[in-house]
CSV table of C-alpha atoms in Angstrom, one decimal:
chain,number,residue,atom,x,y,z
A,1,UNK,CA,0.1,-0.1,0.0
A,2,UNK,CA,0.9,3.8,0.1
A,3,UNK,CA,2.6,5.1,3.0
A,4,UNK,CA,1.1,3.9,6.3
A,5,UNK,CA,-0.9,6.9,8.1
A,6,UNK,CA,-0.2,8.9,4.9
A,7,UNK,CA,-3.6,10.4,4.7
A,8,UNK,CA,-3.0,11.8,8.4
A,9,UNK,CA,0.3,13.5,7.2
A,10,UNK,CA,-0.5,14.8,4.1
A,11,UNK,CA,-3.4,17.2,2.9
A,12,UNK,CA,-5.1,16.9,-0.4
A,13,UNK,CA,-3.8,19.1,-3.1
A,14,UNK,CA,-6.0,19.5,-6.1
A,15,UNK,CA,-5.0,19.7,-9.8
A,16,UNK,CA,-3.3,23.4,-10.0
A,17,UNK,CA,-4.7,25.7,-12.6
A,18,UNK,CA,-3.0,28.6,-14.4
A,19,UNK,CA,-4.1,31.8,-13.3
A,20,UNK,CA,-7.7,32.7,-15.0
A,21,UNK,CA,-6.5,36.3,-15.9
A,22,UNK,CA,-3.6,34.6,-17.7
A,23,UNK,CA,-5.3,31.7,-19.5
A,24,UNK,CA,-8.3,33.1,-20.7
A,25,UNK,CA,-6.3,34.9,-23.4
A,26,UNK,CA,-4.9,31.8,-25.0
A,27,UNK,CA,-6.0,28.1,-26.0
A,28,UNK,CA,-3.3,26.5,-24.0
A,29,UNK,CA,-4.2,24.1,-21.3
A,30,UNK,CA,-6.0,25.2,-18.0
A,31,UNK,CA,-4.2,22.8,-16.0
A,32,UNK,CA,-0.4,22.9,-14.5
A,33,UNK,CA,1.6,20.1,-13.5
A,34,UNK,CA,2.8,19.2,-9.7
A,35,UNK,CA,6.5,18.1,-9.5
A,36,UNK,CA,6.8,14.5,-8.9
A,37,UNK,CA,7.6,14.5,-5.3
A,38,UNK,CA,4.5,16.5,-4.4
A,39,UNK,CA,2.4,13.7,-6.5
A,40,UNK,CA,4.1,11.1,-4.6
A,41,UNK,CA,3.0,12.8,-1.6
A,42,UNK,CA,-0.7,12.9,-2.8
A,43,UNK,CA,-0.5,9.0,-3.6
A,44,UNK,CA,1.0,8.3,-0.2
A,45,UNK,CA,-2.5,9.3,1.1
A,46,UNK,CA,-4.1,6.3,-0.7
A,47,UNK,CA,-5.0,4.1,2.3
A,48,UNK,CA,-5.3,0.7,0.4
A,49,UNK,CA,-8.8,0.1,1.8
A,50,UNK,CA,-9.8,-3.5,2.3
A,51,UNK,CA,-12.7,-2.6,0.1
A,52,UNK,CA,-11.6,-0.2,-2.5
A,53,UNK,CA,-14.9,1.6,-3.4
A,54,UNK,CA,-12.9,3.6,-5.8
A,55,UNK,CA,-12.9,0.5,-8.2
A,56,UNK,CA,-16.5,0.4,-8.3
A,57,UNK,CA,-16.9,4.2,-8.8
A,58,UNK,CA,-14.7,3.8,-11.9
A,59,UNK,CA,-16.5,2.3,-14.8
A,60,UNK,CA,-13.3,0.7,-15.9
A,61,UNK,CA,-12.6,-0.9,-12.7
A,62,UNK,CA,-9.3,0.8,-12.6
A,63,UNK,CA,-6.9,-0.7,-10.0
A,64,UNK,CA,-6.0,2.4,-8.4
A,65,UNK,CA,-4.7,1.5,-5.2
A,66,UNK,CA,-2.0,-0.4,-7.0
A,67,UNK,CA,-0.9,2.3,-9.2
A,68,UNK,CA,-1.1,4.8,-6.6
A,69,UNK,CA,1.4,2.6,-4.8
A,70,UNK,CA,3.6,2.6,-7.5
A,71,UNK,CA,3.6,6.3,-7.9
A,72,UNK,CA,4.2,6.8,-4.1
A,73,UNK,CA,7.2,4.5,-4.3
A,74,UNK,CA,8.4,6.1,-7.5
A,75,UNK,CA,8.1,2.8,-9.5
A,76,UNK,CA,6.8,4.4,-12.4
A,77,UNK,CA,7.0,1.2,-14.6
A,78,UNK,CA,4.9,-0.6,-12.3
A,79,UNK,CA,2.5,2.3,-11.8
A,80,UNK,CA,2.0,2.5,-15.5
A,81,UNK,CA,1.6,-1.2,-16.2
A,82,UNK,CA,-1.4,-1.2,-13.5
A,83,UNK,CA,-2.9,1.8,-15.1
A,84,UNK,CA,-2.6,0.4,-18.7
A,85,UNK,CA,-4.1,-2.8,-17.6
A,86,UNK,CA,-7.6,-1.5,-17.4
A,87,UNK,CA,-7.6,1.9,-19.4
A,88,UNK,CA,-6.4,2.2,-23.0
A,89,UNK,CA,-6.1,6.1,-22.5
A,90,UNK,CA,-5.3,7.0,-19.0
A,91,UNK,CA,-4.2,10.4,-20.5
A,92,UNK,CA,-7.7,11.1,-21.6
A,93,UNK,CA,-9.4,10.5,-18.4
A,94,UNK,CA,-6.6,12.0,-16.4
A,95,UNK,CA,-7.5,15.2,-18.0
A,96,UNK,CA,-11.3,15.4,-18.8
A,97,UNK,CA,-13.1,12.5,-16.5
A,98,UNK,CA,-15.0,14.3,-13.5
A,99,UNK,CA,-13.3,11.5,-11.4
A,100,UNK,CA,-16.3,9.6,-9.9
A,101,UNK,CA,-13.4,7.3,-8.3
A,102,UNK,CA,-12.7,10.5,-6.0
A,103,UNK,CA,-16.5,10.5,-5.1
A,104,UNK,CA,-16.1,6.8,-3.9
A,105,UNK,CA,-12.8,7.0,-2.2
A,106,UNK,CA,-13.2,5.9,1.4
A,107,UNK,CA,-11.0,8.7,2.7
A,108,UNK,CA,-13.9,10.9,1.2
A,109,UNK,CA,-16.3,9.7,3.8
A,110,UNK,CA,-15.0,12.2,6.2
A,111,UNK,CA,-11.9,14.1,4.7
A,112,UNK,CA,-11.0,15.3,1.2
A,113,UNK,CA,-10.4,12.2,-0.9
A,114,UNK,CA,-7.2,11.0,-2.7
A,115,UNK,CA,-6.4,13.1,-5.5
A,116,UNK,CA,-6.7,9.9,-7.9
A,117,UNK,CA,-7.3,12.0,-11.2
A,118,UNK,CA,-4.2,14.1,-11.3
A,119,UNK,CA,-1.9,10.9,-10.1
A,120,UNK,CA,-3.3,9.1,-12.9
A,121,UNK,CA,-2.4,11.6,-15.6
A,122,UNK,CA,1.0,12.3,-13.8
A,123,UNK,CA,1.7,8.6,-14.0
A,124,UNK,CA,1.0,8.3,-17.9
A,125,UNK,CA,2.5,11.7,-18.8
A,126,UNK,CA,5.7,10.5,-17.0
A,127,UNK,CA,5.6,7.5,-18.9
A,128,UNK,CA,5.2,9.2,-22.5
A,129,UNK,CA,8.0,11.7,-21.4
A,130,UNK,CA,10.3,8.8,-20.7
A,131,UNK,CA,9.6,7.0,-23.9
A,132,UNK,CA,8.0,4.2,-22.1
A,133,UNK,CA,4.7,3.8,-24.1
A,134,UNK,CA,5.5,1.8,-27.1
A,135,UNK,CA,3.8,0.1,-29.8
A,136,UNK,CA,2.3,-3.2,-28.7
A,137,UNK,CA,1.7,-5.1,-32.2
A,138,UNK,CA,0.1,-8.6,-32.0
A,139,UNK,CA,2.5,-11.5,-31.9
A,140,UNK,CA,0.2,-13.5,-34.4
A,141,UNK,CA,-2.3,-12.3,-36.9
A,142,UNK,CA,-5.9,-14.0,-37.0
A,143,UNK,CA,-6.6,-13.0,-40.6
A,144,UNK,CA,-10.0,-11.6,-39.6
A,145,UNK,CA,-10.9,-8.1,-40.4
A,146,UNK,CA,-12.9,-5.6,-38.3
A,147,UNK,CA,-14.5,-2.3,-39.3
A,148,UNK,CA,-14.8,0.5,-36.4
A,149,UNK,CA,-17.1,3.3,-37.5
A,150,UNK,CA,-16.3,6.4,-35.3
A,151,UNK,CA,-13.3,7.5,-33.7
A,152,UNK,CA,-14.1,8.7,-30.5
A,153,UNK,CA,-12.9,7.1,-27.2
A,154,UNK,CA,-15.1,4.0,-27.5
A,155,UNK,CA,-13.9,3.4,-31.0
A,156,UNK,CA,-10.4,4.0,-30.3
A,157,UNK,CA,-10.3,1.8,-27.3
A,158,UNK,CA,-12.3,-1.1,-29.3
A,159,UNK,CA,-9.9,-0.6,-32.3
A,160,UNK,CA,-6.8,-1.0,-30.0
A,161,UNK,CA,-7.8,-3.8,-28.2
A,162,UNK,CA,-9.1,-5.9,-31.2
A,163,UNK,CA,-5.6,-4.9,-32.9
A,164,UNK,CA,-3.6,-6.3,-30.1
A,165,UNK,CA,-5.5,-9.2,-30.4
A,166,UNK,CA,-4.6,-10.0,-33.6
A,167,UNK,CA,-7.2,-8.5,-35.8
A,168,UNK,CA,-6.9,-6.3,-38.9
A,169,UNK,CA,-8.8,-3.3,-37.8
A,170,UNK,CA,-9.7,-0.1,-40.0
A,171,UNK,CA,-11.5,2.8,-38.1
A,172,UNK,CA,-13.6,5.0,-40.4
A,173,UNK,CA,-14.2,8.7,-39.6
A,174,UNK,CA,-16.5,11.2,-41.0
A,175,UNK,CA,-14.9,14.3,-39.9
A,176,UNK,CA,-11.5,15.3,-41.6
A,177,UNK,CA,-9.4,14.2,-38.5
A,178,UNK,CA,-9.4,11.3,-36.4
A,179,UNK,CA,-10.5,11.5,-32.5
A,180,UNK,CA,-14.4,12.3,-32.5
A,181,UNK,CA,-15.2,13.9,-29.4
A,182,UNK,CA,-11.6,14.0,-28.1
A,183,UNK,CA,-10.8,16.1,-31.2
A,184,UNK,CA,-13.8,18.2,-31.7
A,185,UNK,CA,-16.1,18.1,-28.8
A,186,UNK,CA,-13.4,19.3,-26.1
A,187,UNK,CA,-11.7,22.4,-26.4
A,188,UNK,CA,-7.9,22.6,-26.6
A,189,UNK,CA,-7.6,24.4,-23.3
A,190,UNK,CA,-9.1,21.1,-21.4
A,191,UNK,CA,-7.3,18.6,-24.0
A,192,UNK,CA,-4.5,19.6,-26.4
A,193,UNK,CA,-4.5,17.7,-29.4
A,194,UNK,CA,-1.0,16.7,-29.3
A,195,UNK,CA,-1.9,14.2,-26.4
A,196,UNK,CA,-4.4,12.8,-28.7
A,197,UNK,CA,-2.2,12.5,-31.6
A,198,UNK,CA,0.8,10.8,-29.7
A,199,UNK,CA,-1.7,7.9,-28.9
A,200,UNK,CA,-3.1,7.8,-32.4
A,201,UNK,CA,0.5,7.4,-33.4
A,202,UNK,CA,1.1,4.4,-31.1
A,203,UNK,CA,-2.1,3.0,-32.7
A,204,UNK,CA,-0.9,3.2,-36.4
A,205,UNK,CA,2.5,1.7,-35.4
A,206,UNK,CA,0.5,-1.2,-33.9
A,207,UNK,CA,-1.2,-1.7,-37.1
A,208,UNK,CA,-4.7,0.2,-37.1
A,209,UNK,CA,-5.7,1.9,-40.1
A,210,UNK,CA,-7.5,5.2,-39.9
A,211,UNK,CA,-9.7,6.6,-42.7
A,212,UNK,CA,-11.0,10.2,-41.9
A,213,UNK,CA,-13.3,12.2,-44.3
A,214,UNK,CA,-15.2,8.8,-44.8
A,215,UNK,CA,-18.8,9.0,-43.9
A,216,UNK,CA,-20.2,5.5,-43.6
A,217,UNK,CA,-23.8,5.6,-45.0
A,218,UNK,CA,-23.0,8.6,-47.4
A,219,UNK,CA,-19.7,7.9,-48.8
A,220,UNK,CA,-19.8,4.2,-48.6
A,221,UNK,CA,-22.7,2.0,-48.0
A,222,UNK,CA,-23.2,0.7,-44.8
A,223,UNK,CA,-24.0,-2.8,-46.3
A,224,UNK,CA,-20.6,-2.9,-47.8
A,225,UNK,CA,-18.9,-3.1,-44.4
A,226,UNK,CA,-20.5,-6.3,-43.9
A,227,UNK,CA,-19.4,-7.9,-47.1
A,228,UNK,CA,-15.9,-6.6,-46.6
A,229,UNK,CA,-15.4,-7.2,-42.9
A,230,UNK,CA,-15.8,-10.2,-40.6
A,231,UNK,CA,-17.4,-7.8,-37.8
A,232,UNK,CA,-18.5,-4.3,-37.4
A,233,UNK,CA,-18.5,-1.9,-34.4
A,234,UNK,CA,-20.7,0.9,-34.5
A,235,UNK,CA,-19.2,3.7,-32.1
A,236,UNK,CA,-20.3,7.0,-34.0
A,237,UNK,CA,-21.6,8.7,-30.8
A,238,UNK,CA,-24.9,10.3,-29.6
A,239,UNK,CA,-24.4,13.5,-32.0
A,240,UNK,CA,-28.1,14.3,-32.4
A,241,UNK,CA,-28.4,17.7,-30.3
A,242,UNK,CA,-31.4,18.6,-28.6
A,243,UNK,CA,-32.9,21.5,-29.9
A,244,UNK,CA,-35.1,24.5,-28.7
A,245,UNK,CA,-38.2,24.8,-31.0
A,246,UNK,CA,-39.4,28.1,-29.8
A,247,UNK,CA,-40.3,31.3,-31.5
A,248,UNK,CA,-37.5,33.1,-33.1
A,249,UNK,CA,-35.3,29.6,-33.4
A,250,UNK,CA,-34.5,30.4,-37.0
A,251,UNK,CA,-32.8,33.8,-36.0
A,252,UNK,CA,-29.2,34.6,-37.0
A,253,UNK,CA,-27.0,34.0,-34.0
A,254,UNK,CA,-28.6,31.0,-32.5
A,255,UNK,CA,-26.2,27.7,-33.0
A,256,UNK,CA,-25.9,24.5,-31.7
A,257,UNK,CA,-23.0,24.4,-29.2
A,258,UNK,CA,-20.8,21.6,-31.2
A,259,UNK,CA,-20.9,23.6,-34.2
A,260,UNK,CA,-19.3,26.4,-32.4
A,261,UNK,CA,-16.7,24.2,-30.6
A,262,UNK,CA,-16.0,22.2,-33.5
A,263,UNK,CA,-15.2,25.3,-35.7
A,264,UNK,CA,-12.9,26.9,-33.0
A,265,UNK,CA,-11.0,23.7,-32.7
A,266,UNK,CA,-10.4,23.9,-36.5
A,267,UNK,CA,-9.3,27.6,-36.2
A,268,UNK,CA,-6.9,26.5,-33.6
A,269,UNK,CA,-5.7,23.6,-35.7
A,270,UNK,CA,-4.9,25.8,-38.3
A,271,UNK,CA,-7.7,25.8,-40.5
A,272,UNK,CA,-9.1,28.7,-42.6
A,273,UNK,CA,-12.8,29.3,-42.2
A,274,UNK,CA,-14.7,31.4,-44.7
A,275,UNK,CA,-15.6,34.7,-43.0
A,276,UNK,CA,-19.3,34.2,-43.9
A,277,UNK,CA,-19.5,31.1,-41.8
A,278,UNK,CA,-17.3,32.1,-39.0
A,279,UNK,CA,-19.0,31.8,-35.5
A,280,UNK,CA,-17.3,34.6,-33.2
A,281,UNK,CA,-18.3,35.9,-30.0
A,282,UNK,CA,-16.1,38.9,-30.1
A,283,UNK,CA,-17.6,42.1,-28.8
A,284,UNK,CA,-20.9,40.3,-28.3
A,285,UNK,CA,-23.7,39.6,-25.7
A,286,UNK,CA,-23.5,35.4,-25.4
A,287,UNK,CA,-26.0,33.3,-23.7
A,288,UNK,CA,-25.4,29.6,-23.4
A,289,UNK,CA,-28.5,27.5,-22.7
A,290,UNK,CA,-27.5,24.3,-20.6
A,291,UNK,CA,-25.3,24.1,-17.5
A,292,UNK,CA,-23.2,21.0,-18.3
A,293,UNK,CA,-19.6,20.6,-19.7
A,294,UNK,CA,-20.3,21.5,-23.1
A,295,UNK,CA,-22.2,24.4,-22.0
A,296,UNK,CA,-19.2,25.5,-19.8
A,297,UNK,CA,-16.8,24.9,-23.0
A,298,UNK,CA,-19.0,27.3,-25.0
A,299,UNK,CA,-18.4,29.9,-22.2
A,300,UNK,CA,-14.8,29.3,-22.1
A,301,UNK,CA,-14.4,29.6,-25.8
A,302,UNK,CA,-16.6,32.7,-25.9
A,303,UNK,CA,-14.5,34.3,-23.1
A,304,UNK,CA,-11.3,33.4,-25.3
A,305,UNK,CA,-12.8,35.0,-28.5
A,306,UNK,CA,-13.3,38.3,-26.5
A,307,UNK,CA,-17.2,38.2,-25.6
A,308,UNK,CA,-18.5,41.4,-23.9
A,309,UNK,CA,-20.7,39.4,-21.7
A,310,UNK,CA,-21.5,35.7,-21.3
A,311,UNK,CA,-24.3,34.2,-19.2
A,312,UNK,CA,-25.0,30.5,-18.9
A,313,UNK,CA,-28.6,29.5,-18.1
A,314,UNK,CA,-29.7,26.1,-16.5
A,315,UNK,CA,-33.1,24.8,-16.4
A,316,UNK,CA,-32.6,23.1,-13.0
A,317,UNK,CA,-32.0,24.4,-9.5
A,318,UNK,CA,-28.5,25.3,-8.3
A,319,UNK,CA,-27.0,22.2,-6.5
A,320,UNK,CA,-26.3,22.5,-2.9
A,321,UNK,CA,-22.6,23.0,-1.5
A,322,UNK,CA,-22.8,19.7,0.8
A,323,UNK,CA,-24.4,16.4,-0.3
A,324,UNK,CA,-28.2,16.3,0.0
A,325,UNK,CA,-29.7,13.6,2.5
A,326,UNK,CA,-30.6,11.1,-0.2
A,327,UNK,CA,-27.3,11.4,-2.0
A,328,UNK,CA,-24.8,9.6,0.4
A,329,UNK,CA,-21.3,8.3,0.2
A,330,UNK,CA,-20.2,6.5,-2.2
A,331,UNK,CA,-22.7,7.9,-4.8
A,332,UNK,CA,-21.4,10.6,-7.1
A,333,UNK,CA,-22.0,13.7,-5.2
A,334,UNK,CA,-24.7,15.9,-6.5
A,335,UNK,CA,-23.2,19.3,-5.3
A,336,UNK,CA,-22.4,22.7,-6.9
A,337,UNK,CA,-18.9,22.5,-8.7
A,338,UNK,CA,-17.8,25.9,-10.2
A,339,UNK,CA,-16.6,25.2,-13.7
A,340,UNK,CA,-13.1,26.4,-14.9
A,341,UNK,CA,-15.0,28.6,-17.4
A,342,UNK,CA,-17.2,30.3,-14.7
A,343,UNK,CA,-14.0,31.0,-12.6
A,344,UNK,CA,-12.5,32.8,-15.6
A,345,UNK,CA,-15.5,34.8,-16.8
A,346,UNK,CA,-19.4,34.6,-16.7
A,347,UNK,CA,-22.4,34.6,-15.0
A,348,UNK,CA,-24.7,31.7,-14.1
A,349,UNK,CA,-28.6,31.7,-13.7
A,350,UNK,CA,-30.1,28.7,-12.4
A,351,UNK,CA,-34.1,27.7,-12.4
A,352,UNK,CA,-34.5,29.6,-15.9
A,353,UNK,CA,-36.5,28.7,-18.7
A,354,UNK,CA,-36.2,30.5,-22.2
A,355,UNK,CA,-39.5,31.3,-23.7
A,356,UNK,CA,-38.6,32.9,-26.8
A,357,UNK,CA,-35.7,34.5,-29.1
A,358,UNK,CA,-36.4,38.1,-30.0
A,359,UNK,CA,-34.5,39.6,-33.1
A,360,UNK,CA,-34.3,42.6,-35.5
A,361,UNK,CA,-33.8,42.2,-39.2
A,362,UNK,CA,-33.5,38.6,-38.8
A,363,UNK,CA,-30.6,38.8,-36.1
A,364,UNK,CA,-30.9,37.7,-32.4
A,365,UNK,CA,-31.1,40.5,-30.0
A,366,UNK,CA,-32.3,39.2,-26.9
A,367,UNK,CA,-34.0,36.3,-24.9
A,368,UNK,CA,-37.3,36.2,-23.3
A,369,UNK,CA,-36.8,34.2,-20.2
A,370,UNK,CA,-38.8,33.2,-16.9
A,371,UNK,CA,-38.0,32.0,-13.6
A,372,UNK,CA,-39.3,28.4,-12.8
A,373,UNK,CA,-39.6,26.6,-9.5
A,374,UNK,CA,-39.6,22.8,-9.2
A,375,UNK,CA,-42.5,21.1,-7.1
A,376,UNK,CA,-42.5,17.5,-5.7
A,377,UNK,CA,-44.6,15.1,-7.5
A,378,UNK,CA,-47.5,13.8,-5.5
A,379,UNK,CA,-46.9,10.4,-6.6
A,380,UNK,CA,-43.2,10.5,-5.5
A,381,UNK,CA,-42.2,10.8,-9.3
A,382,UNK,CA,-40.1,13.4,-11.0
A,383,UNK,CA,-40.6,16.9,-9.6
A,384,UNK,CA,-42.8,19.2,-11.7
A,385,UNK,CA,-41.7,22.4,-13.3
A,386,UNK,CA,-43.9,25.2,-12.6
A,387,UNK,CA,-43.4,29.1,-14.1
A,388,UNK,CA,-43.0,31.7,-11.5
A,389,UNK,CA,-45.8,34.3,-12.1
A,390,UNK,CA,-44.6,37.5,-13.2
A,391,UNK,CA,-40.9,36.6,-13.1
A,392,UNK,CA,-40.4,37.2,-16.9
A,393,UNK,CA,-37.3,39.1,-18.0
A,394,UNK,CA,-35.1,39.6,-21.0
A,395,UNK,CA,-31.3,39.1,-21.7
A,396,UNK,CA,-29.4,40.9,-24.2
A,397,UNK,CA,-28.0,38.4,-26.6
A,398,UNK,CA,-26.1,38.8,-30.0
A,399,UNK,CA,-25.2,35.0,-29.9
A,400,UNK,CA,-26.9,32.0,-28.1
A,401,UNK,CA,-25.5,28.5,-27.9
A,402,UNK,CA,-27.6,25.6,-27.3
A,403,UNK,CA,-26.0,23.1,-25.1
A,404,UNK,CA,-28.8,21.0,-23.8
A,405,UNK,CA,-27.3,17.5,-24.2
A,406,UNK,CA,-28.1,15.1,-26.9
A,407,UNK,CA,-31.0,12.6,-28.2
A,408,UNK,CA,-28.9,9.8,-29.4
A,409,UNK,CA,-27.3,8.8,-32.5
A,410,UNK,CA,-28.4,10.3,-36.0
A,411,UNK,CA,-30.5,7.7,-37.7
A,412,UNK,CA,-30.5,8.4,-41.3
A,413,UNK,CA,-27.7,7.1,-43.3
A,414,UNK,CA,-25.7,4.1,-41.6
A,415,UNK,CA,-28.4,3.2,-39.1
A,416,UNK,CA,-31.0,3.1,-41.5
A,417,UNK,CA,-29.2,1.2,-44.1
A,418,UNK,CA,-28.0,-1.4,-41.6
A,419,UNK,CA,-31.4,-1.8,-40.2
A,420,UNK,CA,-30.5,-2.2,-36.6
A,421,UNK,CA,-33.1,-2.3,-34.0
A,422,UNK,CA,-33.3,0.9,-31.6
A,423,UNK,CA,-34.2,1.1,-28.1
A,424,UNK,CA,-36.9,3.0,-26.5
A,425,UNK,CA,-34.7,6.0,-26.2
A,426,UNK,CA,-33.4,5.9,-29.8
A,427,UNK,CA,-29.9,4.3,-29.1
A,428,UNK,CA,-28.7,1.2,-30.8
A,429,UNK,CA,-30.1,-1.9,-29.1
A,430,UNK,CA,-27.6,-4.8,-28.1
A,431,UNK,CA,-27.7,-7.8,-26.1
A,432,UNK,CA,-25.2,-8.4,-23.3
A,433,UNK,CA,-22.8,-9.5,-25.9
A,434,UNK,CA,-22.9,-5.7,-27.4
A,435,UNK,CA,-24.1,-7.4,-30.7
A,436,UNK,CA,-27.0,-5.6,-32.6
A,437,UNK,CA,-30.2,-7.2,-34.1
A,438,UNK,CA,-27.8,-7.8,-37.1
A,439,UNK,CA,-25.4,-10.7,-36.7
A,440,UNK,CA,-21.9,-9.5,-36.7
A,441,UNK,CA,-22.7,-5.8,-36.2
A,442,UNK,CA,-21.8,-4.5,-32.6
A,443,UNK,CA,-22.2,-1.4,-31.1
A,444,UNK,CA,-20.3,0.7,-28.2
A,445,UNK,CA,-20.2,4.1,-26.4
A,446,UNK,CA,-22.9,6.9,-26.8
A,447,UNK,CA,-24.2,5.2,-29.8
A,448,UNK,CA,-25.4,2.4,-27.6
A,449,UNK,CA,-25.8,3.8,-24.2
A,450,UNK,CA,-26.7,7.5,-24.8
A,451,UNK,CA,-24.8,10.7,-24.2
A,452,UNK,CA,-22.1,10.0,-21.2
A,453,UNK,CA,-18.6,10.3,-20.1
A,454,UNK,CA,-15.5,9.6,-21.9
A,455,UNK,CA,-14.5,7.0,-19.1
A,456,UNK,CA,-17.8,5.0,-19.8
A,457,UNK,CA,-17.0,5.3,-23.6
A,458,UNK,CA,-13.6,3.8,-23.1
A,459,UNK,CA,-15.1,1.0,-20.9
A,460,UNK,CA,-17.9,0.2,-23.6
A,461,UNK,CA,-15.1,0.0,-26.3
A,462,UNK,CA,-13.3,-2.6,-24.4
A,463,UNK,CA,-16.2,-4.5,-23.6
A,464,UNK,CA,-17.2,-4.5,-27.3
A,465,UNK,CA,-13.8,-5.6,-28.3
A,466,UNK,CA,-14.0,-8.7,-26.1
A,467,UNK,CA,-17.3,-9.7,-27.5
A,468,UNK,CA,-16.2,-9.1,-30.9
A,469,UNK,CA,-12.9,-11.3,-30.4
A,470,UNK,CA,-15.0,-13.8,-28.7
A,471,UNK,CA,-17.4,-13.9,-31.7
A,472,UNK,CA,-14.8,-14.1,-34.4
A,473,UNK,CA,-12.4,-16.8,-32.6
A,474,UNK,CA,-14.9,-18.5,-30.2
A,475,UNK,CA,-13.0,-17.3,-27.1
A,476,UNK,CA,-11.3,-14.1,-26.0
A,477,UNK,CA,-8.1,-13.3,-23.8
A,478,UNK,CA,-9.1,-9.5,-23.8
A,479,UNK,CA,-10.4,-8.4,-20.1
A,480,UNK,CA,-13.8,-7.2,-19.6
A,481,UNK,CA,-14.0,-3.7,-17.9
A,482,UNK,CA,-14.7,-3.8,-14.1
A,483,UNK,CA,-13.6,-7.5,-14.0
A,484,UNK,CA,-10.0,-9.0,-13.8
A,485,UNK,CA,-7.5,-7.4,-15.9
A,486,UNK,CA,-5.4,-9.1,-18.4
A,487,UNK,CA,-2.0,-8.4,-17.2
A,488,UNK,CA,-0.3,-10.1,-20.1
A,489,UNK,CA,-0.9,-7.2,-22.3
A,490,UNK,CA,1.7,-5.0,-21.3
């Protein structure tokens, strides 16, 4: 275990961030690195509990006490071995995961939990810097071919696992660059793209073939994949954005959040955007509807573009500062967390519903809003929303970004052509083996489970890879997330 009594000796130190006044003027990473000795002290706080609830808090079943111990002792080879045993991409989760494991840390019952997330990232970052993350090509090829559609975290995890199992894997991506959500859904200041690229380089050297700018269902008939490959993994994400069909929705200046974030990432990557299509917040009043991570990213991006004012609206009540009584440990704590974006700039308004967009000459000028209250349901079901009488107000807005979540995968094109069955939520329906209603076609990630976290996507991809390998070979030596890790795959 880590240092005996280390949790009594050392206080938790969270992930350090650059000064908001400095960082909001560039697109470089928000976070800073702690010196390794300080990280070793943080790892020393891990108690190696008899029942490590952090394992159950993590969808990947990460062996957290094991790599904490390696980090504490400076045994970085051992730490990265344990970390990679359950997670293909700890550098992604170490940066963007909200860390449900920390919410389940036993120390967190009455003390600040172990800073698992930053130890995770420091471990993999140290491994990359030291040149210890090397390609792991399969020792023997199976002769089987697998197509993976979508290059987000689920698709990449499935592809790497299947390639290492000896299959020939081709990843198809409709965007011009590989990475899916990691590339275009998360801004550079939260996840710099060279971090994605270095992992893609490893995968290419292992034998994964990437085909960007290839839209399955448009450029290639989806049924051709069934003819050309022995198995197909659908991991295209839940990209159908939730709209707000109210009066004035057609006004110039109202955009889906992902259109805005994707375009800005392209600009940072050096692409030239037609001025007539450029979405810029410079000098404008901006309103973001949606209080989640995507909404925060729109706030942060608007700030960096030089917005005059940024207001983020949330339909729900403001979370409490402490865990509510019906939300005990080790559940995810439903508490207020100030986002990095609001710390830089911006204002949050809770319990607000937008009733209509107001414009002049076809351009957005204001939002007409109303305050709401949430009343308990008489039958114990979901709380009921009620508008507060006389609470109407207006907000100046030249730009409005809709960041209200996603309704599942896009149905036209690939899914229609394949004829796969959907569940009641509109996601691709699978059995426990992750196989769809069409034999040989599997699904993973947000396309199967709906909008979720990067850590869940990686777990889904690994799980799908296990079932695809078993489908092709009759058995599989790949591990299943949350169960015993296959330590033989260093």
